[in-house]
Coordinates of C-alpha atoms and ligand atoms in Angstrom, one line a residue:
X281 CA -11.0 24.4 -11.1
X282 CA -12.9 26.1 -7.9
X283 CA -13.5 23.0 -5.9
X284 CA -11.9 22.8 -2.6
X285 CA -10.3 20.0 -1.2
X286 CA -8.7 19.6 2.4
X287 CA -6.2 16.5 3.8
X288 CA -5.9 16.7 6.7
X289 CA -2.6 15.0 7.6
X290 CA 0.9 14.7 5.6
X291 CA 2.1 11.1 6.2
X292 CA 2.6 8.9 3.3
X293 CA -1.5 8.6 2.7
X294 CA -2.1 12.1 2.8
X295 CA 0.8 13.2 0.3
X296 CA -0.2 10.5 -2.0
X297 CA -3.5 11.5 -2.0
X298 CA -2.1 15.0 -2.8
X299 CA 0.3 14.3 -4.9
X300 CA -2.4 12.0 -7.3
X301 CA -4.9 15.1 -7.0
X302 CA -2.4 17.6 -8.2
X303 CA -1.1 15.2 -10.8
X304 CA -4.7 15.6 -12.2
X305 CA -5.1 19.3 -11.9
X306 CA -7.0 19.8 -9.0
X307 CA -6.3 22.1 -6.3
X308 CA -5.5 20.7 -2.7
X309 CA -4.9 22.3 0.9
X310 CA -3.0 20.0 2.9
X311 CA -2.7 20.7 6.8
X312 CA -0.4 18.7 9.5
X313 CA -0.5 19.8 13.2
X314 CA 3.6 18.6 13.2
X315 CA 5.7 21.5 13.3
X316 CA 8.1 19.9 10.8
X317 CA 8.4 16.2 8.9
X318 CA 9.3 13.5 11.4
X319 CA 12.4 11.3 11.7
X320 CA 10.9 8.9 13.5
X321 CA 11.6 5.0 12.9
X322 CA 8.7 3.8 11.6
X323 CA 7.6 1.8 8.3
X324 CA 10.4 0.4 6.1
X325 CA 9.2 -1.6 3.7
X326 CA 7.9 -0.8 0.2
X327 CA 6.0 -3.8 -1.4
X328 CA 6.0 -3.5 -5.3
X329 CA 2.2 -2.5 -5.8
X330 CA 3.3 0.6 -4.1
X331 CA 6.0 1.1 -6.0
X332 CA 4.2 1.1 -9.1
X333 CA 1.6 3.1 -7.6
X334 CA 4.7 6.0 -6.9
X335 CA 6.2 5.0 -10.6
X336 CA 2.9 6.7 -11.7
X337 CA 3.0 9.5 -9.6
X338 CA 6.8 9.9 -11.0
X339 CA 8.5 9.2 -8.1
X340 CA 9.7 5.5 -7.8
X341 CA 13.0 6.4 -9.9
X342 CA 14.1 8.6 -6.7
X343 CA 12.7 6.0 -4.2
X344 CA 14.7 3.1 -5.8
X345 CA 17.9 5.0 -5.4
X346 CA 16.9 6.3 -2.0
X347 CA 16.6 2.6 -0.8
X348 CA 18.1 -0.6 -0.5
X349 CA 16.7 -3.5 -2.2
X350 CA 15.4 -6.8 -0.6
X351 CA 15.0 -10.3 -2.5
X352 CA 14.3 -12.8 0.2
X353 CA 12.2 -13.2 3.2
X354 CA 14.1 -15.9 5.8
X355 CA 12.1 -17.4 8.3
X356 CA 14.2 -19.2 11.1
X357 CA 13.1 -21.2 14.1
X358 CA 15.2 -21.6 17.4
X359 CA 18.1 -21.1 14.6
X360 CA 17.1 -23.4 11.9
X361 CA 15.5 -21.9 8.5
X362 CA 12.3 -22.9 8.1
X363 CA 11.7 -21.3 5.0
X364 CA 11.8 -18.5 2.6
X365 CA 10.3 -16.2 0.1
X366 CA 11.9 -15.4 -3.1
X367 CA 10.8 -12.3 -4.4
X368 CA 12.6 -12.3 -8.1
X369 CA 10.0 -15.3 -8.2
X370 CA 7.1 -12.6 -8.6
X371 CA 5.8 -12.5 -12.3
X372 CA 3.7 -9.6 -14.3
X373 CA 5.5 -6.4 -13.0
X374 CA 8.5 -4.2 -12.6
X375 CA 9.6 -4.6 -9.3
X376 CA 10.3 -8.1 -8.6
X377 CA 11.8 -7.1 -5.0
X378 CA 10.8 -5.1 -1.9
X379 CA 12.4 -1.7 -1.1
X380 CA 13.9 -0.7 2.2
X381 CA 13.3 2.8 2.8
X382 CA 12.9 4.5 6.0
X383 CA 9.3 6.2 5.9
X384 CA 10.9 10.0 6.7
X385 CA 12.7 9.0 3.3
X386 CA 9.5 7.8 1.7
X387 CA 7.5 11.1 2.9
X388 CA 10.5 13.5 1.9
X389 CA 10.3 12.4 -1.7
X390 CA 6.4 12.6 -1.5
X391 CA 6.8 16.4 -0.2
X392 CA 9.7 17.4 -2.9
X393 CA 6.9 15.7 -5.9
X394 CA 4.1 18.0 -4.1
X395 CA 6.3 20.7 -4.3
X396 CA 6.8 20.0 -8.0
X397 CA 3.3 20.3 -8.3
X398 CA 2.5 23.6 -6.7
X399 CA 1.4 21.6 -3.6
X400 CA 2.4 22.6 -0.2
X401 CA 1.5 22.0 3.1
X402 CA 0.4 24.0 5.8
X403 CA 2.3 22.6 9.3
X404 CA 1.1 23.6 13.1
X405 CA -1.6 23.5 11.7
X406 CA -4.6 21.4 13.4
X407 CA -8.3 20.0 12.3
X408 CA -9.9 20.9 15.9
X409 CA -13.6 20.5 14.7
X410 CA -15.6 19.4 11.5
X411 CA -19.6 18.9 10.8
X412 CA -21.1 18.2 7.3
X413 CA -23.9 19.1 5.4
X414 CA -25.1 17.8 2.0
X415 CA -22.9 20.5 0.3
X416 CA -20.0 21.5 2.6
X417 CA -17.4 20.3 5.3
X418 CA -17.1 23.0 7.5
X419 CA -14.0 22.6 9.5
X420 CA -12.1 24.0 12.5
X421 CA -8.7 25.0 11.6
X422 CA -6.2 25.8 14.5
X423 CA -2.7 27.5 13.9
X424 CA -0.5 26.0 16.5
X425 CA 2.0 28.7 16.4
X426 CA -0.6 31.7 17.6
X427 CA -3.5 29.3 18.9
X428 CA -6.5 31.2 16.1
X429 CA -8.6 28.6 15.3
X430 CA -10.6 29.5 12.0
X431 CA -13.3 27.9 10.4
X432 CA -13.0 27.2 6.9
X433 CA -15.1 25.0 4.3
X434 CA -14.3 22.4 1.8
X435 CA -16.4 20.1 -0.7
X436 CA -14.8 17.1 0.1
X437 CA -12.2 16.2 3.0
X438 CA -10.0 13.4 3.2
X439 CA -9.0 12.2 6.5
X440 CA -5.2 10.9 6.8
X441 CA -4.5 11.8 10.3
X442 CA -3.6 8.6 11.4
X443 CA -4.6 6.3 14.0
X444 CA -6.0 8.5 16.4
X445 CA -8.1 10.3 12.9
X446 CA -9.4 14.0 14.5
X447 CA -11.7 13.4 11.4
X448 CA -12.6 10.1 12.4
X449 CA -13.8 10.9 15.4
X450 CA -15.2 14.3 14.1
X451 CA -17.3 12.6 11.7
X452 CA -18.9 9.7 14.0
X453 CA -17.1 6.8 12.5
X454 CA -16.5 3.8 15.2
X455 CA -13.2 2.6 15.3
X456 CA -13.1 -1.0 16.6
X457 CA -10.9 -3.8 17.3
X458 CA -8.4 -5.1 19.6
X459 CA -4.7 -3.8 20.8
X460 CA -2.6 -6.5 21.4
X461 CA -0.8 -7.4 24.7
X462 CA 2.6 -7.9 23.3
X463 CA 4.6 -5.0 23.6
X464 CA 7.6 -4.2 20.6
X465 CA 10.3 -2.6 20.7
X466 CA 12.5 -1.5 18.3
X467 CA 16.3 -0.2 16.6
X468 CA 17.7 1.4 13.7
X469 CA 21.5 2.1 13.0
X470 CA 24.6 0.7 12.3
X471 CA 25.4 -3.8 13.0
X472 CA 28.4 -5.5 12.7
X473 CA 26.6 -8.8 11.5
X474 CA 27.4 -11.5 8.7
X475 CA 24.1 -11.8 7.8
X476 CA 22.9 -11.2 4.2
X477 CA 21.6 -7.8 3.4
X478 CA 19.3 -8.3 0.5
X479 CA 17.3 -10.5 2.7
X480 CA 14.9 -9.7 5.7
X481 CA 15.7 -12.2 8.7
X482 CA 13.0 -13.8 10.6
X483 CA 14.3 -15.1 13.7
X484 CA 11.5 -17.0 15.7
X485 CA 12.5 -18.4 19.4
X486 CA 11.0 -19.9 22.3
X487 CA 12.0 -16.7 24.0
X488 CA 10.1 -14.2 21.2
X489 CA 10.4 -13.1 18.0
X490 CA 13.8 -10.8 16.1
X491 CA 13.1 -9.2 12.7
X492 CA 16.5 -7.6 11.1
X493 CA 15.8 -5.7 8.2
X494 CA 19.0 -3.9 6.1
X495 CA 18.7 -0.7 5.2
X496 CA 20.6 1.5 3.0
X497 CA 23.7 3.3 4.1
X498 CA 24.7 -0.2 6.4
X499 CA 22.0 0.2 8.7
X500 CA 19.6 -2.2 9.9
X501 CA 16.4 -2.5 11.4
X502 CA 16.0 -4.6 14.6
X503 CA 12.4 -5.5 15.8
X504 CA 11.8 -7.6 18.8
X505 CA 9.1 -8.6 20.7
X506 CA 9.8 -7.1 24.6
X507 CA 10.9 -9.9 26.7
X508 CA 8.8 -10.5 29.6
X509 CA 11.5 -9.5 32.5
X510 CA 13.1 -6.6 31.8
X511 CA 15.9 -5.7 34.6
X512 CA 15.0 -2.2 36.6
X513 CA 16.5 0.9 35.1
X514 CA 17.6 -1.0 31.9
X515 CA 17.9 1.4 29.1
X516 CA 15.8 0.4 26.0
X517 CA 18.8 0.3 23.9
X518 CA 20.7 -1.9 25.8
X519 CA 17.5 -4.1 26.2
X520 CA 16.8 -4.2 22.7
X521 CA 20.6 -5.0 21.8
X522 CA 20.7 -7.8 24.4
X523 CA 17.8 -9.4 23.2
X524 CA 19.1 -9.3 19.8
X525 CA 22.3 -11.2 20.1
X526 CA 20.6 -13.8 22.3
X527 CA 17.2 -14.5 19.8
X528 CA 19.8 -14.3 16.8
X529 CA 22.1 -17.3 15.6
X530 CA 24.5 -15.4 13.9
X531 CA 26.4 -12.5 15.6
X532 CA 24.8 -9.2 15.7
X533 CA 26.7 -6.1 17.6
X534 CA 25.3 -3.2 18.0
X535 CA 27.4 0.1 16.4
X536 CA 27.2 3.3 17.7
X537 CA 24.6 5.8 16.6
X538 CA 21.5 3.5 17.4
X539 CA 17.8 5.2 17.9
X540 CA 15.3 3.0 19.9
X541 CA 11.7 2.8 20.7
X542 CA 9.3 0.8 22.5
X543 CA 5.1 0.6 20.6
X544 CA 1.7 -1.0 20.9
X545 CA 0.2 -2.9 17.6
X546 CA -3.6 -2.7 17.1
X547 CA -6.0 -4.2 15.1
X548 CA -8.5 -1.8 14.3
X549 CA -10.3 -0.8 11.4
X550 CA -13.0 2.3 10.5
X551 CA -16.5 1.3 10.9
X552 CA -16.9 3.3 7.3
X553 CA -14.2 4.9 5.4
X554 CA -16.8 6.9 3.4
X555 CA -19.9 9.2 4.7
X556 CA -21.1 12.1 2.5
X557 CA -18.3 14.2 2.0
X558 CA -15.7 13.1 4.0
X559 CA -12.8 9.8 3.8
X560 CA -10.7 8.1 5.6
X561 CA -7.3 6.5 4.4
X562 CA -4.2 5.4 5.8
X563 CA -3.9 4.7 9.2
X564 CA -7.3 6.5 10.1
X565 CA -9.1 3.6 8.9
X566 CA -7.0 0.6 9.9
X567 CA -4.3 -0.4 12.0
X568 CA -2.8 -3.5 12.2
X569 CA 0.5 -5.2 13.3
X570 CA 3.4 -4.1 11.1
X571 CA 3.6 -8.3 10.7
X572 CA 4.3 -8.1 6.6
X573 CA 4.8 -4.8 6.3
X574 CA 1.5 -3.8 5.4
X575 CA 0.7 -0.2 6.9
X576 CA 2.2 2.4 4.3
X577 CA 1.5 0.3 1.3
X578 CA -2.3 0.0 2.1
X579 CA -2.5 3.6 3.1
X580 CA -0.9 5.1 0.0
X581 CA -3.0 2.4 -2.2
X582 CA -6.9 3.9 -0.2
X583 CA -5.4 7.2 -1.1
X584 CA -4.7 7.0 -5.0
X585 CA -7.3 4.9 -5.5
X586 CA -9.5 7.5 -4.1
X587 CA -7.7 10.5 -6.0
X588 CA -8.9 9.3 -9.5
X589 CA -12.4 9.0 -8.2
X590 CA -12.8 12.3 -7.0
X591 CA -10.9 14.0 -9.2
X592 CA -13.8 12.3 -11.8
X593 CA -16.3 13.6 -9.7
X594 CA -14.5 17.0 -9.2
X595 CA -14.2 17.3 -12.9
X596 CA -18.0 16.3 -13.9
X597 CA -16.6 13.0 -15.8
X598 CA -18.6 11.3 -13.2
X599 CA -22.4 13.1 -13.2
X600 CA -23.4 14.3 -9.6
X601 CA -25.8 11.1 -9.9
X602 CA -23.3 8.6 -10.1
X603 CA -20.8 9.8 -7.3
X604 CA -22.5 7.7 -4.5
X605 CA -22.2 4.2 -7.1
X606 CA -18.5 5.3 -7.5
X607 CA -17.7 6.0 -4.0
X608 CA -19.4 3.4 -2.2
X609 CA -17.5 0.6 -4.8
X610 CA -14.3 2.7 -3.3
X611 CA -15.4 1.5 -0.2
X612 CA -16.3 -1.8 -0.4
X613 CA -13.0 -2.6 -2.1
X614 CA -11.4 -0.8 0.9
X615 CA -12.9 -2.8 3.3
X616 CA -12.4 -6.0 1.2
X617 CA -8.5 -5.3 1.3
X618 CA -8.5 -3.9 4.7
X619 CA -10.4 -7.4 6.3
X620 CA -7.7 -9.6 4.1
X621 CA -4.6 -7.2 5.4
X622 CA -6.1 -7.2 9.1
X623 CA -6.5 -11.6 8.8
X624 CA -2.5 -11.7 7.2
X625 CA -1.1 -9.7 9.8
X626 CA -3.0 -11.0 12.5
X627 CA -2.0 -14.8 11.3
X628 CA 1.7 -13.6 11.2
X629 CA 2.2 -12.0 14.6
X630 CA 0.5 -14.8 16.2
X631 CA 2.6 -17.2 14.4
X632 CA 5.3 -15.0 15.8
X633 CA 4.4 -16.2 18.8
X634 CA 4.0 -19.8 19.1
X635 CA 6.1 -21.8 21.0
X636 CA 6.6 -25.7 22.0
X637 CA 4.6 -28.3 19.8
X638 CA 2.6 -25.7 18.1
X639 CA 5.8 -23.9 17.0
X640 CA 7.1 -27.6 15.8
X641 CA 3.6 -27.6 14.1
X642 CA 4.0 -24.0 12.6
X643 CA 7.5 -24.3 11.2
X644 CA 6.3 -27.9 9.6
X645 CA 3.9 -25.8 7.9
X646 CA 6.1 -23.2 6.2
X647 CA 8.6 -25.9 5.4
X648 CA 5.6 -27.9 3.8
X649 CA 4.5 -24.6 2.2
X650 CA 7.8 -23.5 0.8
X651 CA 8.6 -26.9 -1.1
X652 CA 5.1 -27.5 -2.5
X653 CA 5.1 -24.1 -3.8
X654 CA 2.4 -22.3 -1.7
X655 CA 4.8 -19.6 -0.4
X656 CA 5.3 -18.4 -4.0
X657 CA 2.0 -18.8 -5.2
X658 CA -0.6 -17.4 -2.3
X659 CA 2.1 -15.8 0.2
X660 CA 4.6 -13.8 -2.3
X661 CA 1.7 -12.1 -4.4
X662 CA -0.5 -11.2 -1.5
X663 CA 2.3 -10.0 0.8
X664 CA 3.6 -7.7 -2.3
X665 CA -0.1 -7.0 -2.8
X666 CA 0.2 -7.5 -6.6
X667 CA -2.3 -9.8 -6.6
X668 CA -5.7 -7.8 -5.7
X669 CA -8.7 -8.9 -6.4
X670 CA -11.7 -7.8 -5.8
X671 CA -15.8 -9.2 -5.1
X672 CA -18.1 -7.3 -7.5
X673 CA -20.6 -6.9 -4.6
X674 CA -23.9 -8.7 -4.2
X675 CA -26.0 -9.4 -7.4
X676 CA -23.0 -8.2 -9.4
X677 CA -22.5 -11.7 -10.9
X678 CA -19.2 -13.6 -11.3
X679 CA -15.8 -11.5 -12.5
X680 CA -15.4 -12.9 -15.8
X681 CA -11.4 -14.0 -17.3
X682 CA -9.9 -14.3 -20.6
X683 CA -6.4 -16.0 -20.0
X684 CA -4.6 -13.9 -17.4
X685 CA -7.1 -10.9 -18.2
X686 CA -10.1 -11.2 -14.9
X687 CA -12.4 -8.5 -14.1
X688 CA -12.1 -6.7 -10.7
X689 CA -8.4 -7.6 -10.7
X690 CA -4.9 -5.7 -11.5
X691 CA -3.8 -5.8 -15.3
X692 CA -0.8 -7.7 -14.7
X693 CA 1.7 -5.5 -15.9
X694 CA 3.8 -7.8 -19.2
X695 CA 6.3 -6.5 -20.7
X696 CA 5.2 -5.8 -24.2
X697 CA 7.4 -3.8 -27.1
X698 CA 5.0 -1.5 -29.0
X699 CA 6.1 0.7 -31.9
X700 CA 9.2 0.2 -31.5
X701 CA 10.1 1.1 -28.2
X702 CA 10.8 -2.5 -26.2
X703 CA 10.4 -2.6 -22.0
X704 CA 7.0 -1.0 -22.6
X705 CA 4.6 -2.6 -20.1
X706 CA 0.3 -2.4 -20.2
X707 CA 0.4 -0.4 -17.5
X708 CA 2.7 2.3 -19.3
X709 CA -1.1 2.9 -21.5
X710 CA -2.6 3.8 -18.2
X711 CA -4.6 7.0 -17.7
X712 CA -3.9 9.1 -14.4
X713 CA -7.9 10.0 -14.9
X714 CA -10.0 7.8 -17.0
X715 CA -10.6 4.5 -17.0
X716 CA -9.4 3.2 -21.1
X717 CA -10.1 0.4 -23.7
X718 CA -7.5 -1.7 -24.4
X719 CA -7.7 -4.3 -27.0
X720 CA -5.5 -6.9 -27.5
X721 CA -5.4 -8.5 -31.0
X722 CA -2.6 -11.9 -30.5
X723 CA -3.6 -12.4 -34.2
X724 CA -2.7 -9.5 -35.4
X725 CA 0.8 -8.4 -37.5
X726 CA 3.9 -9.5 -35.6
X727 CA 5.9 -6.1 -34.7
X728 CA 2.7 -4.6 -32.8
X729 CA 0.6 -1.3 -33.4
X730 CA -0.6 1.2 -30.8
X731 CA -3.3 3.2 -31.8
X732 CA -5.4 6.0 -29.7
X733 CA -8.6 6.6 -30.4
X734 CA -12.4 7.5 -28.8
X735 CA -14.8 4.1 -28.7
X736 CA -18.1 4.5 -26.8
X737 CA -19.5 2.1 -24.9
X738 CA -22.6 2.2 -23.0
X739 CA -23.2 5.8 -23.3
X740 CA -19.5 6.5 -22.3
X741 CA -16.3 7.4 -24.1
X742 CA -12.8 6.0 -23.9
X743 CA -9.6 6.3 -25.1
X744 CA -9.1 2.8 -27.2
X745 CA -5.5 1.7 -27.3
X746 CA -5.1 -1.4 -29.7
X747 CA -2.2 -3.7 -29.2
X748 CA -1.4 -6.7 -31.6
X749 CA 1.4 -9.4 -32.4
X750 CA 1.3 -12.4 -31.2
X751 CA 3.2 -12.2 -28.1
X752 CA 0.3 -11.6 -26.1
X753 CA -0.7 -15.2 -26.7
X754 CA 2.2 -16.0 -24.6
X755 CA 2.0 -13.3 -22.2
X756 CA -1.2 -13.4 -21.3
X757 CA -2.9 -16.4 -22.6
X758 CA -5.0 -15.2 -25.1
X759 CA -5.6 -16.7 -28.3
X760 CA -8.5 -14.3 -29.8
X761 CA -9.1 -10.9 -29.6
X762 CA -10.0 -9.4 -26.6
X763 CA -11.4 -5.9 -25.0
X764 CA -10.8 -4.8 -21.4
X765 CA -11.8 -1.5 -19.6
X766 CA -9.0 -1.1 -17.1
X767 CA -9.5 2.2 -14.6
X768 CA -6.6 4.4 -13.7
X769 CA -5.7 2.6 -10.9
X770 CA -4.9 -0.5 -12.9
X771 CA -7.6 -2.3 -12.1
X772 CA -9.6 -4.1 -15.5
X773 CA -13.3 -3.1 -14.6
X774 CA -14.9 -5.1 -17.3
X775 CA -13.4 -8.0 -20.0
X776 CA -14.7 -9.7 -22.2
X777 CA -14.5 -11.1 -26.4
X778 CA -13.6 -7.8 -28.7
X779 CA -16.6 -6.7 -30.7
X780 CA -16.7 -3.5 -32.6
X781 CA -18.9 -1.4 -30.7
X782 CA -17.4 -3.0 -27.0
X783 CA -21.0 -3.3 -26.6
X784 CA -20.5 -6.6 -24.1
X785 CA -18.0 -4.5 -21.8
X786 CA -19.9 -2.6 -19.4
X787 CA -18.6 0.3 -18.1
X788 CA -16.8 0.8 -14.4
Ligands
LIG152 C1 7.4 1.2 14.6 C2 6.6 1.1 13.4 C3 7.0 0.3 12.4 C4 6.2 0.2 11.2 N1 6.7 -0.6 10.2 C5 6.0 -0.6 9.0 C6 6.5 -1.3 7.9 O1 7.5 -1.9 7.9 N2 5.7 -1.2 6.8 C7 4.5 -0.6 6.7 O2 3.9 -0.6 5.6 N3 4.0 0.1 7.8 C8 4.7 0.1 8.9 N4 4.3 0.8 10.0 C9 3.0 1.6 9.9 C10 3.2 2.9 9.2 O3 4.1 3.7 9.8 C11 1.8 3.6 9.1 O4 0.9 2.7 8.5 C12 1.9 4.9 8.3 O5 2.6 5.9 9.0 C13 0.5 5.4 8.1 O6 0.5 6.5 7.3 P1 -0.6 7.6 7.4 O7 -0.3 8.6 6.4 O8 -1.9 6.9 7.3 O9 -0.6 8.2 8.9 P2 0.6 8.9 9.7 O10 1.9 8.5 9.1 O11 0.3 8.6 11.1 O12 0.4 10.4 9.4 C14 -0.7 11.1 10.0 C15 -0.3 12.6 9.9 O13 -1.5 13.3 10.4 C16 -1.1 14.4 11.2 N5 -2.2 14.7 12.1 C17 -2.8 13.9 13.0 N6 -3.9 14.5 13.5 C18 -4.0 15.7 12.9 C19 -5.0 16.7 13.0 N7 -6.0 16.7 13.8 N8 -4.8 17.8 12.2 C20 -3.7 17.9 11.4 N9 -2.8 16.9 11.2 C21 -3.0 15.8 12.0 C22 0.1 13.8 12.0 O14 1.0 14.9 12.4 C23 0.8 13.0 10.9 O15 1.8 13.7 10.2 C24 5.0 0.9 11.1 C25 4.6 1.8 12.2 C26 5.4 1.9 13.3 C27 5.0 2.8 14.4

């Protein structure tokens, strides 16, 4: 294929993004003004929507061994527990925990799949300038090493340079919001400490906030918020181990081969993460508190959920017509999960922060939460983001839901044994590229049938896959049969009764 794409930036979006593309045949440049891949410590935390979103790109096998599972969430206050999240509680997919994995790890494994792929990336190498037209991105290329900057032109470009986006700003796109006062600092190495390691810790005191994360090999994340009197000439490590063993109730020294740093948290977001030719993802079109964890996972999600679009466009599945319906729905359900992880995060690092009555009142309302339930039915899905979804738009009517099955929402992911191979799940039918049919028949013979074939519907095709016994009844509360378009990205786009021609399921 002859289109040219450009991604500018190799952090976890920007691979993903490659990755996907390549995954469906087309060809990407990839360009990062870093020399080499970072080490830094930043994002730990895999949530399980984005570990089925790297399942699919064939990489969440290497991740899970590359990490260090997590099944509870503790939250303490001034040394009691408050409350806590359970994640084996999490129903409808795969990974029913979080994975602790430092982000170099993360964006290693990323690189080694490109690679795989025939991708590669270009490093020192810098997006200096870009201006559209309505049938090129001319950009600015600059080779760090011998300072030539060439110009070079793309059909599409995909931004996932980070916070401070060169093709944000190169493109006109505001980038407004707020930066928070509180400053963070942080530490990852070796603890001698009894506390549990398949839990994260959340240790909130009248003093400021400790988060201790394990990680694999023994090693363990501390995040604090900076305490406001820090003695002159201090170093950061011994501040940040300090303030550690005084916010934490159980003992917590500090081995040696500890790395510390001191950041900012924003809450930001893209004015648009779409004009023309050009897209934003990742960092480059929100920043928020790392609160929950939320950064990497949203950034990889904007990127793959892009990837199929374009690569639809790309490939002529979507006429020229229809790219701007396609791309702006991209968008709005962007900004839709973007607003909801910028609220979260906010709500959390505040919460963080509360201290006399209103921390009493605060810690009486995550107890109140964990034993009625709320915790595992709002907090657990939305912090793992496996529950997503998503407003049609204006004039787009109501999603519509048979049992478990709701438009403009993820296919929860069953477990469902198909031609004899048991573990299979509904997202194991998926299609990298196409949106598919999949109709469910509960009625049908016990022992189940999968069949592939072409169904048209509304003037387009899809590849039908029929799946019946009546364990679906149970699964996912259906007690007729049932048709559902569900895109690549695992998202149903239409459901509704079966009828021969799916003439009632319009198409996404
Ligand atoms: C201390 C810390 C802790 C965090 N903890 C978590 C966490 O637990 N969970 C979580 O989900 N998130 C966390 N985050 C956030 C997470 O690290 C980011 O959300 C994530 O790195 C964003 O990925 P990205 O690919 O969008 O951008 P980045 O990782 O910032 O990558 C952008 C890339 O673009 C390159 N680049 C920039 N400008 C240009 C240019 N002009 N030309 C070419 N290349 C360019 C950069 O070199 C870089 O490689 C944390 C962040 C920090 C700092």
């Amino acid at each position: 294929m002859s289109v040219r794409i450009l991604i500018v930036g190799a952090g976890p979006a920007g691979l993903a993004a490659a990755v996907s593309l390549r995954l469906q045949g087309l060809p990407v440049t990839v360009v990062d003004k870093a020399a080499a891949p970072h080490t830094h410590p930043k994002a730990i935390v895999l949530w399980p929507r984005a570990l089925e979103i790297f399942d699919r790109l064939g990489i969440a096998d290497r991740l899970e061994a590359a990490g260090h599972p997590l099944t509870n969430q503790h939250y303490h206050s001034n040394g009691t527990r408050v409350a806590s999240l359970t994640f084996s509680k999490l129903r409808h997919t795969k990974y029913r925990y979080a994975l602790a994995i430092p982000q170099h790890t993360t964006e290693r494994i990323l690189r080694e799949r490109l690679g795989e792929l025939g991708g590669s990336i270009r490093t020192h190498t810098e997006l200096t300038a870009l201006r559209q037209d309505a049938a090129t991105v001319t950009t600015t290329l600059t080779d760090l090493d011998t300072g030539i900057a060439q110009e070079e032109t793309y059909d599409w470009v995909i931004g996932a340079d980070g916070v401070h986006s060169s093709v944000r700003t190169a493109t006109g796109i505001a980038f407004s919001g707020q930066t928070y006062e509180q400053t963070f600092l942080l530490s990852d190495g070796p603890c001698d400490t009894e506390l549990a390691t398949d839990s994260a810790h959340y240790f909130m005191t009248d003093t400021g906030v400790l988060v201790m994360v394990p990680l694999p090999d023994r090693q363990w994340r501390a995040f604090i918020s900076a305490p406001r009197e820090i003695p002159e000439g201090e170093p950061l490590l011994d501040t940040v181990a300090r303030v550690v063993s005084m916010r934490s109730p159980v003992p917590v020294r500090f081995l040696e081969g500890h790395t510390a740093g001191r950041f900012r948290i924003h809450r930001k977001a893209a004015e648009h993460v779409w004009r023309s030719r050009v897209f934003l993802v990742g960092d480059a079109a929100h920043a928020h508190s790392p609160a929950g964890a939320q950064g990497i996972n949203t950034g990889v999600e904007d990127a793959t959920s892009l990837a199929w679009r374009l690569a639809g466009v790309c490939r002529g599945s979507v006429v020229a017509s229809d790219s701007d319906r396609v791309f702006t729905q991209w968008a709005d359900e962007r900004h839709q999960v973007v607003a909801n992880v910028l609220r979260d995060t906010d709500l959390q690092t505040r919460m963080w922060g509360v201290r006399g009555l209103r921390g009493r009142l605060r810690d009486a309302v995550l107890y109140g939460a964990e034993r009625t339930g709320l915790l595992d039915r709002v907090v657990i899905p939305r912090q793992t983001q496996i529950v997503q979804r998503f407003s049609p738009g204006p004039g787009r009517g109501r999603p519509k839901a048979v049992g478990a099955l709701r438009s403009h929402a993820r296919l929860p992911n069953v477990e469902i044994s198909t031609d004899g191979a048991p573990g299979a799940r509904l997202h194991d039918f998926l299609s990298m590229t196409e949106p598919i049919a999949i109709e469910f028949d509960p009625a049908g013979t016990p022992g189940h049938r999968t069949t592939v074939s072409r169904r048209a519907a509304r003037g387009k095709e899809f590849d039908v896959v029929s799946l019946t016994g009546p364990a679906l009844r149970s699964a996912l509360g259906i007690s007729r049969r049932v048709t559902c378009i569900v895109r690549p990205d695992g998202i149903v786009a239409a459901v509704a009764p079966h009828t021969t021609s799916t003439k009632g399921v319009s198409t996404p």
